[in-house]
CSV table of C-alpha atoms in Angstrom, one decimal:
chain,number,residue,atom,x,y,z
A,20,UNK,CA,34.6,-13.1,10.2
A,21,UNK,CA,33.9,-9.5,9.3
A,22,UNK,CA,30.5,-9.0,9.1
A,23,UNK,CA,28.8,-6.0,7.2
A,24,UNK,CA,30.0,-2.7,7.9
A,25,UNK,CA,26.5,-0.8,7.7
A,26,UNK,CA,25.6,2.4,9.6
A,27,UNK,CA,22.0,2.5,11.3
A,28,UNK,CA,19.8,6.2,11.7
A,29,UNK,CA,16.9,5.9,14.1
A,30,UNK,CA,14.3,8.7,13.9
A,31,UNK,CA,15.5,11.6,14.2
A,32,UNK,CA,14.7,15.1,16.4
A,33,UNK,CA,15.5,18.9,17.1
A,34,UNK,CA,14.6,20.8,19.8
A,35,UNK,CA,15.0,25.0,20.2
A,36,UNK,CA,14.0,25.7,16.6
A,37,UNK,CA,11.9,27.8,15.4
A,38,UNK,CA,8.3,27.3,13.6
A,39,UNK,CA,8.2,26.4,10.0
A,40,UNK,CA,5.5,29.1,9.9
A,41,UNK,CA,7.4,31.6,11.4
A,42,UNK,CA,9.7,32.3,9.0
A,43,UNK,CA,8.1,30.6,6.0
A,44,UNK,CA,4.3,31.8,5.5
A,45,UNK,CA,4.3,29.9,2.1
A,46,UNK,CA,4.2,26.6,3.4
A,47,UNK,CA,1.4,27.5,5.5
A,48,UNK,CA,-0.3,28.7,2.4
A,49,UNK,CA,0.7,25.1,0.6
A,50,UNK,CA,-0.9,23.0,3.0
A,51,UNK,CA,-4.3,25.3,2.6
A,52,UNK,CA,-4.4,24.7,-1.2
A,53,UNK,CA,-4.1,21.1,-0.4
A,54,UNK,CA,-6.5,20.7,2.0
A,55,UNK,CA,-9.7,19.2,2.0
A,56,UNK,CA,-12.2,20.3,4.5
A,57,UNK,CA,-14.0,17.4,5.8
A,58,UNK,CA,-17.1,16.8,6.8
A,59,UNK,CA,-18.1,15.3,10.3
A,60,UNK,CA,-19.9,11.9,9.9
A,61,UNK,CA,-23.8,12.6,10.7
A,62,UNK,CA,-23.9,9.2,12.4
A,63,UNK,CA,-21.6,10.1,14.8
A,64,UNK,CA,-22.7,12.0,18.1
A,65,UNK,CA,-20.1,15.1,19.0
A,66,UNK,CA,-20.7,14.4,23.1
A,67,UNK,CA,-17.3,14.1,24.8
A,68,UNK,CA,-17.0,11.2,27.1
A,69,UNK,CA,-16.7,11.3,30.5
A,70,UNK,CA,-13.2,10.4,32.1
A,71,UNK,CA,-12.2,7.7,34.9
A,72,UNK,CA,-10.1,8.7,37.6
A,73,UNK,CA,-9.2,5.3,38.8
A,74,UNK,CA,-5.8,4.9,39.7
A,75,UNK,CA,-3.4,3.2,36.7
A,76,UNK,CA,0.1,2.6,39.3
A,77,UNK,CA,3.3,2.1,37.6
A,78,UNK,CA,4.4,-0.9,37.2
A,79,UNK,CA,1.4,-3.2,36.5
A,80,UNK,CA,1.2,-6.3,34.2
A,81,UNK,CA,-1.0,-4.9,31.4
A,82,UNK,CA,1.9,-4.1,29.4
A,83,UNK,CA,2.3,-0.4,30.1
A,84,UNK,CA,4.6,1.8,32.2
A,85,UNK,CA,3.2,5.0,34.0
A,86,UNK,CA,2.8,7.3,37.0
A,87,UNK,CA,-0.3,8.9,35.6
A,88,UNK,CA,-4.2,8.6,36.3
A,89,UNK,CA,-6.3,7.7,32.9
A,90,UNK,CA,-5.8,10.7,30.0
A,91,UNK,CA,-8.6,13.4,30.9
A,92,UNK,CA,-10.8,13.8,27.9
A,93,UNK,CA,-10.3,17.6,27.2
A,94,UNK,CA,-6.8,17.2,26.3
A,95,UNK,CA,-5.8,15.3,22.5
A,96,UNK,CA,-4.7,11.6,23.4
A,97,UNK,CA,-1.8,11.0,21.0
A,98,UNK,CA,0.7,8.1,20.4
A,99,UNK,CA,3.8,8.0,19.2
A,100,UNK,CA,5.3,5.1,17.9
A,101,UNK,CA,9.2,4.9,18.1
A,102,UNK,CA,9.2,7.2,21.2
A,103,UNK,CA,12.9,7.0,21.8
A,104,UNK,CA,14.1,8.0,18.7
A,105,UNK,CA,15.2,11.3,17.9
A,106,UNK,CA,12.6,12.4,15.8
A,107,UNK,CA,9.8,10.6,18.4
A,108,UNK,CA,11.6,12.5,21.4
A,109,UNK,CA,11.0,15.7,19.7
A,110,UNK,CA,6.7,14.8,19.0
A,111,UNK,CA,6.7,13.6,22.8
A,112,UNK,CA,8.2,16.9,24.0
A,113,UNK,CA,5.9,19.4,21.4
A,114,UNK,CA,2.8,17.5,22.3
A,115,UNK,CA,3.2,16.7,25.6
A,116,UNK,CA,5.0,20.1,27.1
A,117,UNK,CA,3.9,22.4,24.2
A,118,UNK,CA,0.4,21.7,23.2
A,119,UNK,CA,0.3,20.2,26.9
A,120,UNK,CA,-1.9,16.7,25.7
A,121,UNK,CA,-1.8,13.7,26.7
A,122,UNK,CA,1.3,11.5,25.0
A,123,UNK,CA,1.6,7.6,25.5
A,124,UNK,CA,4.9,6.6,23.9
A,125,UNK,CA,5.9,3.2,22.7
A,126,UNK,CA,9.5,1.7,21.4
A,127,UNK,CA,11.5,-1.1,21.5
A,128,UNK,CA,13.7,-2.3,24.6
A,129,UNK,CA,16.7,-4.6,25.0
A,130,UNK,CA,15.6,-5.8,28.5
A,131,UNK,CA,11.7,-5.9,30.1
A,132,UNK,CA,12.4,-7.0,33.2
A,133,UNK,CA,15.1,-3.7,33.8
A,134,UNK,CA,14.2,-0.8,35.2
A,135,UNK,CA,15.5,1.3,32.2
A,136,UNK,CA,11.4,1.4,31.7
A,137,UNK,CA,10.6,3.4,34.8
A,138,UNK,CA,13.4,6.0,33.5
A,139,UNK,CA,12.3,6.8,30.4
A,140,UNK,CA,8.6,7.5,31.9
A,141,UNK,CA,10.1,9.6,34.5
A,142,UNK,CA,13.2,11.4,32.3
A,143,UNK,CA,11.1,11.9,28.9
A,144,UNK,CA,9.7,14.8,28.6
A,145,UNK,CA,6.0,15.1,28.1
A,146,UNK,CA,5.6,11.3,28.2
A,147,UNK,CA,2.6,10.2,30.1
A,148,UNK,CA,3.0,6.5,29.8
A,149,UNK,CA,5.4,4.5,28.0
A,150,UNK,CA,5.0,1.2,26.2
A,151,UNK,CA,7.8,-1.4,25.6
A,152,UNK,CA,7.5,-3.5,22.3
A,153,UNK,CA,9.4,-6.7,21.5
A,154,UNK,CA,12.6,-6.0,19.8
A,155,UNK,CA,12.7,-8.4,17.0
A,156,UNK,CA,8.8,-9.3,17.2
A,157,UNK,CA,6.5,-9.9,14.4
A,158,UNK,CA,3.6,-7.6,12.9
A,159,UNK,CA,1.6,-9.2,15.3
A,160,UNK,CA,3.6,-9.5,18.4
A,161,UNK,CA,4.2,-5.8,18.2
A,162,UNK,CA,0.5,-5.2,17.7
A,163,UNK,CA,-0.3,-7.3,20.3
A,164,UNK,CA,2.0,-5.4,22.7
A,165,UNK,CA,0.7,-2.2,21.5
A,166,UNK,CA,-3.4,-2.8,21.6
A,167,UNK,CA,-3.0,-4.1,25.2
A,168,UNK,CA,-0.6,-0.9,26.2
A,169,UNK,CA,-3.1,1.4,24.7
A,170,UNK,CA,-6.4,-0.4,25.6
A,171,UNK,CA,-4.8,-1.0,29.3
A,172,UNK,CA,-3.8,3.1,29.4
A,173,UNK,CA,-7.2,4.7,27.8
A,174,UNK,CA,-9.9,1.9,29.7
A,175,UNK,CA,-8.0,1.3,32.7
A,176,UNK,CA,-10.9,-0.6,34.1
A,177,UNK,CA,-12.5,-1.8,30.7
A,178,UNK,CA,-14.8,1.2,30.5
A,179,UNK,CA,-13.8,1.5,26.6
A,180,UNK,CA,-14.8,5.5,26.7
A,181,UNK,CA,-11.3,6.4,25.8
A,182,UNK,CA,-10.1,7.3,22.4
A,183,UNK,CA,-6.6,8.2,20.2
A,184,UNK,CA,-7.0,11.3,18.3
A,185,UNK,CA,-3.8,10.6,16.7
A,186,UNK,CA,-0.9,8.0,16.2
A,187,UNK,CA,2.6,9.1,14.7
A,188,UNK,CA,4.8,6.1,13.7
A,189,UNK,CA,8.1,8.1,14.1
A,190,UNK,CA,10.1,4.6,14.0
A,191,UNK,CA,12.6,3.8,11.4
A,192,UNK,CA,16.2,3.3,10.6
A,193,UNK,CA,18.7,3.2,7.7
A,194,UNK,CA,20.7,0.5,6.2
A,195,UNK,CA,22.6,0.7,2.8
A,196,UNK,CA,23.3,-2.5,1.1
A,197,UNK,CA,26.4,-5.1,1.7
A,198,UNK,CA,29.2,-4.4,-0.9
A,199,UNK,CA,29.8,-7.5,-2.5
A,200,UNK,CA,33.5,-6.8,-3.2
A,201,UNK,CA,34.2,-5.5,0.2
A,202,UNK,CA,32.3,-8.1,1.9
A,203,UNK,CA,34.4,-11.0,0.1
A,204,UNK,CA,37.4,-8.7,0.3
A,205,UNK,CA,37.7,-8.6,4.1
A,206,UNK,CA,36.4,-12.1,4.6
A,207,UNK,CA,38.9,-13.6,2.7
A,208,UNK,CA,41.5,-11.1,4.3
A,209,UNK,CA,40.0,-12.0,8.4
A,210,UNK,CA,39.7,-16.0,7.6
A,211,UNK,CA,42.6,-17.0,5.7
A,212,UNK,CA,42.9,-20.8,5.9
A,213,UNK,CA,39.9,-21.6,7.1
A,214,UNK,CA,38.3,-23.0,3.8
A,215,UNK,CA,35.1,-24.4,5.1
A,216,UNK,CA,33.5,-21.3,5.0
A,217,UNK,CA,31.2,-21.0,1.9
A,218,UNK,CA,31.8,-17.0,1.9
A,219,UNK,CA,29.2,-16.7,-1.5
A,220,UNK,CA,26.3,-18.0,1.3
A,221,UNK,CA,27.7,-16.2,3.5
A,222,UNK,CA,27.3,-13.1,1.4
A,223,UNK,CA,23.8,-14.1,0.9
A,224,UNK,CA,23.0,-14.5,4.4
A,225,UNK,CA,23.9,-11.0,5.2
A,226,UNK,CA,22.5,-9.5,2.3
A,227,UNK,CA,19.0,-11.0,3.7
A,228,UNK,CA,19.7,-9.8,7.4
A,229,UNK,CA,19.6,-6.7,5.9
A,230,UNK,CA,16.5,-6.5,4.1
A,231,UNK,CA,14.5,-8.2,6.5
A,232,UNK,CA,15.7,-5.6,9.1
A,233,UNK,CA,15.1,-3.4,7.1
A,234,UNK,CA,11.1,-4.4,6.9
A,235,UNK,CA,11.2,-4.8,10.6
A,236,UNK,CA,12.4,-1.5,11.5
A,237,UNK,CA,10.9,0.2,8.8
A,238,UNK,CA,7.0,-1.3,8.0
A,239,UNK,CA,6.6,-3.5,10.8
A,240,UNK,CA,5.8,-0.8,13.2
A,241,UNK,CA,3.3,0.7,10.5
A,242,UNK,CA,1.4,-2.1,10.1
A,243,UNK,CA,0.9,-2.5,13.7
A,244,UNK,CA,0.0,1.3,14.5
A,245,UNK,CA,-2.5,1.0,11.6
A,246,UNK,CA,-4.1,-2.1,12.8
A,247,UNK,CA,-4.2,0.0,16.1
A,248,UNK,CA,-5.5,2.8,14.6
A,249,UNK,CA,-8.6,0.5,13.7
A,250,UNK,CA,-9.6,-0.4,17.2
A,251,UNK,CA,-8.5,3.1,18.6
A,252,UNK,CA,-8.3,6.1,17.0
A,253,UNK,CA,-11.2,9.0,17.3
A,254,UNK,CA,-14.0,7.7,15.3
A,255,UNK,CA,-13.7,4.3,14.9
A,256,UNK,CA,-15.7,1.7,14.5
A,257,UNK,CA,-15.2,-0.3,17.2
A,258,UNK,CA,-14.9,2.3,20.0
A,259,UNK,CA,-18.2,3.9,18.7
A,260,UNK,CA,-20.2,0.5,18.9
A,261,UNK,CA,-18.9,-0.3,21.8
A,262,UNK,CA,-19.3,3.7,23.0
A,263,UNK,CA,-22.0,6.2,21.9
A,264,UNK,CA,-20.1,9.6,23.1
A,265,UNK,CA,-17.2,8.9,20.4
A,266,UNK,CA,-16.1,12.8,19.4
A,267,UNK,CA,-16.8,11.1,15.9
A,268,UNK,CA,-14.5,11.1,12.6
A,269,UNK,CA,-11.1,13.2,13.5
A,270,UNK,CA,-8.5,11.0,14.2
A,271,UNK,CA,-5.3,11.2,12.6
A,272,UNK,CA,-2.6,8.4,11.5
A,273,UNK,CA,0.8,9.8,10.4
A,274,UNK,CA,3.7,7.7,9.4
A,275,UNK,CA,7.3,8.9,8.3
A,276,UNK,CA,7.8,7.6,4.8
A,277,UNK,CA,10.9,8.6,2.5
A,278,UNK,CA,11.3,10.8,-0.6
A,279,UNK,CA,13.8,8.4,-2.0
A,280,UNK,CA,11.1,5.6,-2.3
A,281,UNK,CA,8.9,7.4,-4.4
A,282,UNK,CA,12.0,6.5,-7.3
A,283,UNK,CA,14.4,3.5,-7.5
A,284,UNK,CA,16.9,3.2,-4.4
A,285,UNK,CA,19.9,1.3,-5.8
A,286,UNK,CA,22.9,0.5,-3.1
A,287,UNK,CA,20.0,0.3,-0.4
A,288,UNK,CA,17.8,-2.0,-1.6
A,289,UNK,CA,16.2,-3.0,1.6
A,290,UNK,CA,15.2,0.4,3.1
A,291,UNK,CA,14.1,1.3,-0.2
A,292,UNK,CA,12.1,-1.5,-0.4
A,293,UNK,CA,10.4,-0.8,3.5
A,294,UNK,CA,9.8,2.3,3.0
A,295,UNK,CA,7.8,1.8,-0.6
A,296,UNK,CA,6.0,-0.8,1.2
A,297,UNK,CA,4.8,1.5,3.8
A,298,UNK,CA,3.9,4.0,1.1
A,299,UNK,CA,1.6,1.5,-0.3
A,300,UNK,CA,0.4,0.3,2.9
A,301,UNK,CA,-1.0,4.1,3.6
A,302,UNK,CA,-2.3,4.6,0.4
A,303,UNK,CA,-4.3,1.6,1.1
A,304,UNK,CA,-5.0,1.8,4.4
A,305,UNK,CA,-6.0,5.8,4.2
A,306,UNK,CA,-9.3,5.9,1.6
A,307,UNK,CA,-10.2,2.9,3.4
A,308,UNK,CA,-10.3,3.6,7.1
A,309,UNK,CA,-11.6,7.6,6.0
A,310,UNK,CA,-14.6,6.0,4.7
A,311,UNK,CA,-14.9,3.5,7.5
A,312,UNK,CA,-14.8,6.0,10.3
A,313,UNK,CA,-13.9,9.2,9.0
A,314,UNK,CA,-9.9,9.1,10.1
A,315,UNK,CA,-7.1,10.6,7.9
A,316,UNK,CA,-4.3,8.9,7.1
A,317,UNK,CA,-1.7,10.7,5.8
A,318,UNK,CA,2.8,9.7,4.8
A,319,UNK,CA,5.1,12.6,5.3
A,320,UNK,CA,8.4,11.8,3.4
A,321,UNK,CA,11.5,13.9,4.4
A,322,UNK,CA,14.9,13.8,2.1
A,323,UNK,CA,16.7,13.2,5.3
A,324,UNK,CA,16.3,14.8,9.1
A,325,UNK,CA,18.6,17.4,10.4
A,326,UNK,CA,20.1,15.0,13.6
A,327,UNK,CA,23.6,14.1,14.7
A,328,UNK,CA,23.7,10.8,13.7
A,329,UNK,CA,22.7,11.8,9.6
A,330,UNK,CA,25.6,14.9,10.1
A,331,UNK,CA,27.8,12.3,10.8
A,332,UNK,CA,27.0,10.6,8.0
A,333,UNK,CA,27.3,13.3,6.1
A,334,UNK,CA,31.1,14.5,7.7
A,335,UNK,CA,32.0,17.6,7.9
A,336,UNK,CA,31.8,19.8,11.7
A,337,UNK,CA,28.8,19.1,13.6
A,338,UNK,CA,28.2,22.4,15.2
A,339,UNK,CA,25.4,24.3,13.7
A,340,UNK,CA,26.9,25.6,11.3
A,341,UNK,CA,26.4,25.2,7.1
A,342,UNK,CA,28.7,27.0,5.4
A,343,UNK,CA,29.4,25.0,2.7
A,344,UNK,CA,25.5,23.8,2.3
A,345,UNK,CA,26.2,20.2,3.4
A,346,UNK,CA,22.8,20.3,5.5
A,347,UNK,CA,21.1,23.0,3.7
A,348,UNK,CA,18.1,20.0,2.6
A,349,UNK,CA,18.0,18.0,6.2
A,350,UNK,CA,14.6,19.0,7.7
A,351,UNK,CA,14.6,19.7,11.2
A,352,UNK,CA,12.1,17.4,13.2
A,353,UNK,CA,10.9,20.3,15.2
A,354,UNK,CA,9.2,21.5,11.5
A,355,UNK,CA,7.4,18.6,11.0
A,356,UNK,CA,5.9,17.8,14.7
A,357,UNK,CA,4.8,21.6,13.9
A,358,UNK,CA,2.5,20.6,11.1
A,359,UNK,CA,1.3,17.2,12.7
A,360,UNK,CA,0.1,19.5,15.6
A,361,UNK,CA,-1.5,21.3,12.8
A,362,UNK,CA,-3.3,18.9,11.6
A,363,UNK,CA,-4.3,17.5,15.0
A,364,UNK,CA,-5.8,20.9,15.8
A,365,UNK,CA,-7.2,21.7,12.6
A,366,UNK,CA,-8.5,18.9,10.4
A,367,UNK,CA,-9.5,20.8,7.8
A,368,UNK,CA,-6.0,21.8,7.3
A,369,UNK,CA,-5.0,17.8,6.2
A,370,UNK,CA,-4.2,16.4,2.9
A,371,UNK,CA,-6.7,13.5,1.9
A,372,UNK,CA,-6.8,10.5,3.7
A,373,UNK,CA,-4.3,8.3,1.7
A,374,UNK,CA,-1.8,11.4,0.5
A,375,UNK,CA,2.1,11.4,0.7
A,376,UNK,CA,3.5,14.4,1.5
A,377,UNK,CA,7.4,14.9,0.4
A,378,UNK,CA,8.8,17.9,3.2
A,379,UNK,CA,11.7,19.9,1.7
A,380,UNK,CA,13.6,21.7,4.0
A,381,UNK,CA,13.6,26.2,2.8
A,382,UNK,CA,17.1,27.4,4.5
A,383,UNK,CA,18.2,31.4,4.1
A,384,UNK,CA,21.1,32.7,4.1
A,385,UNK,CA,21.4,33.7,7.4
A,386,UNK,CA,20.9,30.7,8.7
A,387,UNK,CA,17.3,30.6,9.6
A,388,UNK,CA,14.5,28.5,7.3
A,389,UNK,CA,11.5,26.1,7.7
A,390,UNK,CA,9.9,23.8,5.8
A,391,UNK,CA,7.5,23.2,2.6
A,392,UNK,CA,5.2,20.5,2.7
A,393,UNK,CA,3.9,19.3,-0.9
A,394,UNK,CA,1.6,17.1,-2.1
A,395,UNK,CA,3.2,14.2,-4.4
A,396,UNK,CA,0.4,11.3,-4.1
């Protein structure tokens, strides 16, 4: 039988292109009026932790993959969820060779036991560490996987001084709903004769698949990067109990969201679905952790990213070029890791803890653009 004929967009990234800033001062300016200057907690001590040099060898059981010592604390300790991804590739390579900190990726894999692991440490570039999750694991198996990664990477010996100053769930993918019609259509066409085939459940049965991969691909990994976020990120409650030198209140959580949420999403019901879910989930989570600890948590939500799988969605020549404005609103990834590293350097230049922030792409006629980033909730 024919099953669904679907197409599936990871996270998407750009590399070589210019900042948003560069050409567009106005978006810079955007994000200012925006902006809330925040406070550091008074309960929290600024001292910076001292790092351990103990050796972390590649390879080891403790569910991480690296041929680095510990993170040194001067450098920003950042992960990014959904590493692999075009999108992620593009943080990991702006954060790690760019703003030269200290990256731990962390993605899904086909095969644990393979030694496609030890590749994507070594070929990635700015990847310190790498982290393989379950590929169709639960909230909490991919939780799991990631809080013993992380916890294994920054306290290699269980010293607990370590801490994220940010986590970017860059993990996603696209589905559009099974045609009823089309889906009948072909199955009759593909099984003729065989009339024990209740093609009405099986209908149903893909239509599910859908939405729950939808959910998995989609707010699964948000869920777990927030729980993460609890235990880990600069300023948290946990990892200033259990260490008095926390840098205190600065931590940043970022996930990729979807300006078609914010409004009905009808033939794509399930990634509409995921992705309002995960808006809720940050608006939730955000005002809640910032008053915890003093983290922002903040949704950007892109129309669609400039990458070669979405221009191939879109048809048309994938060379560059725009002449007829096909991809005049995809935003290029490199504009957005621009203003995460923004808002990692400078967190009084962050939307409130809890905000979505739709990213609409600003293209010129000569080719050359950036990116404005608005507040919408």
């Amino acid at each position: 039988m024919t099953m669904r004929s679907v197409s599936t967009i990871l996270s998407s990234s750009s590399t070589g292109v210019a900042s948003s800033y560069t050409h567009h001062p106005r978006a810079y300016q955007i994000i200012r009026y925006f902006a809330r200057p925040r406070r550091p907690s008074p309960h929290k001590r600024r001292g910076r932790p001292t790092s351990n040099n103990n050796n972390n060898k590649l390879g080891n059981n403790n569910g991480i993959l690296t041929n680095n010592p510990p993170p040194q604390h001067s450098k920003k300790n950042v992960l990014v969820i959904g590493s692999q991804g075009q999108l992620g590739k593009t943080l990991v390579s702006h954060f790690g060779n760019q703003m030269n900190w200290n990256v731990l990726g962390a993605d899904v894999i086909v095969d644990p036991s393979s030694n496609e692991n030890d590749t994507i440490v070594q070929q990635s570039k700015g990847m310190k560490a790498y982290i393989p999750l379950p590929q169709d694991g639960s909230v909490a198996d991919l939780s799991v996987a990631l809080y013993r990664g992380v916890s294994n990477y920054l306290s290699p010996n269980n010293t607990k001084s370590a801490s994220l100053d940010a986590i970017v769930c860059a993990s996603g993918g696209w589905m559009g709903d099974v045609n009823k019609f089309d889906f009948l259509q072909h199955s009759i066409n593909d099984n003729e004769g065989l009339e024990d085939i209740d093609l009405e459940e099986e209908y149903i049965r893909e239509s599910s698949e859908v939405c729950e991969h939808m959910m998995r691909v989609n707010y699964y990994p948000i869920v777990a990067g927030g729980m993460i976020g609890q235990r880990f990120l600069n300023g948290s409650s946990s990892s200033s109990i259990m260490d008095d030198s926390s840098r205190g209140g600065n931590g940043l959580f970022v996930i990729i969201g979807a300006s078609a949420a914010l409004s009905p999403t009808p033939g794509m019901l399930g990634y509409g679905s995921a992705k309002a879910a995960s808006h809720h989930f940050l608006q939730s989570y955000g005002p809640s952790v910032a008053e915890e600890n003093g983290a922002t948590s903040v949704g950007i939500l892109p129309l669609m990213l400039d990458t070669p799988a979405n221009r191939a969605m879109l048809g048309g020549d994938d060379d560059g070029n725009d002449n007829d404005g096909r991809y005049s609103k995809m935003v290029k990834p490199i504009h957005i890791a621009n203003e995460i590293g923004e808002w990692i350097k400078n967190p009084h230049l962050r939307p409130h803890s809890g905000s979505l922030v739709k990213v609409i792409a600003k293209s010129r006629m000569d080719g050359s653009g950036g990116a404005a980033f608005h507040l919408v909730r």
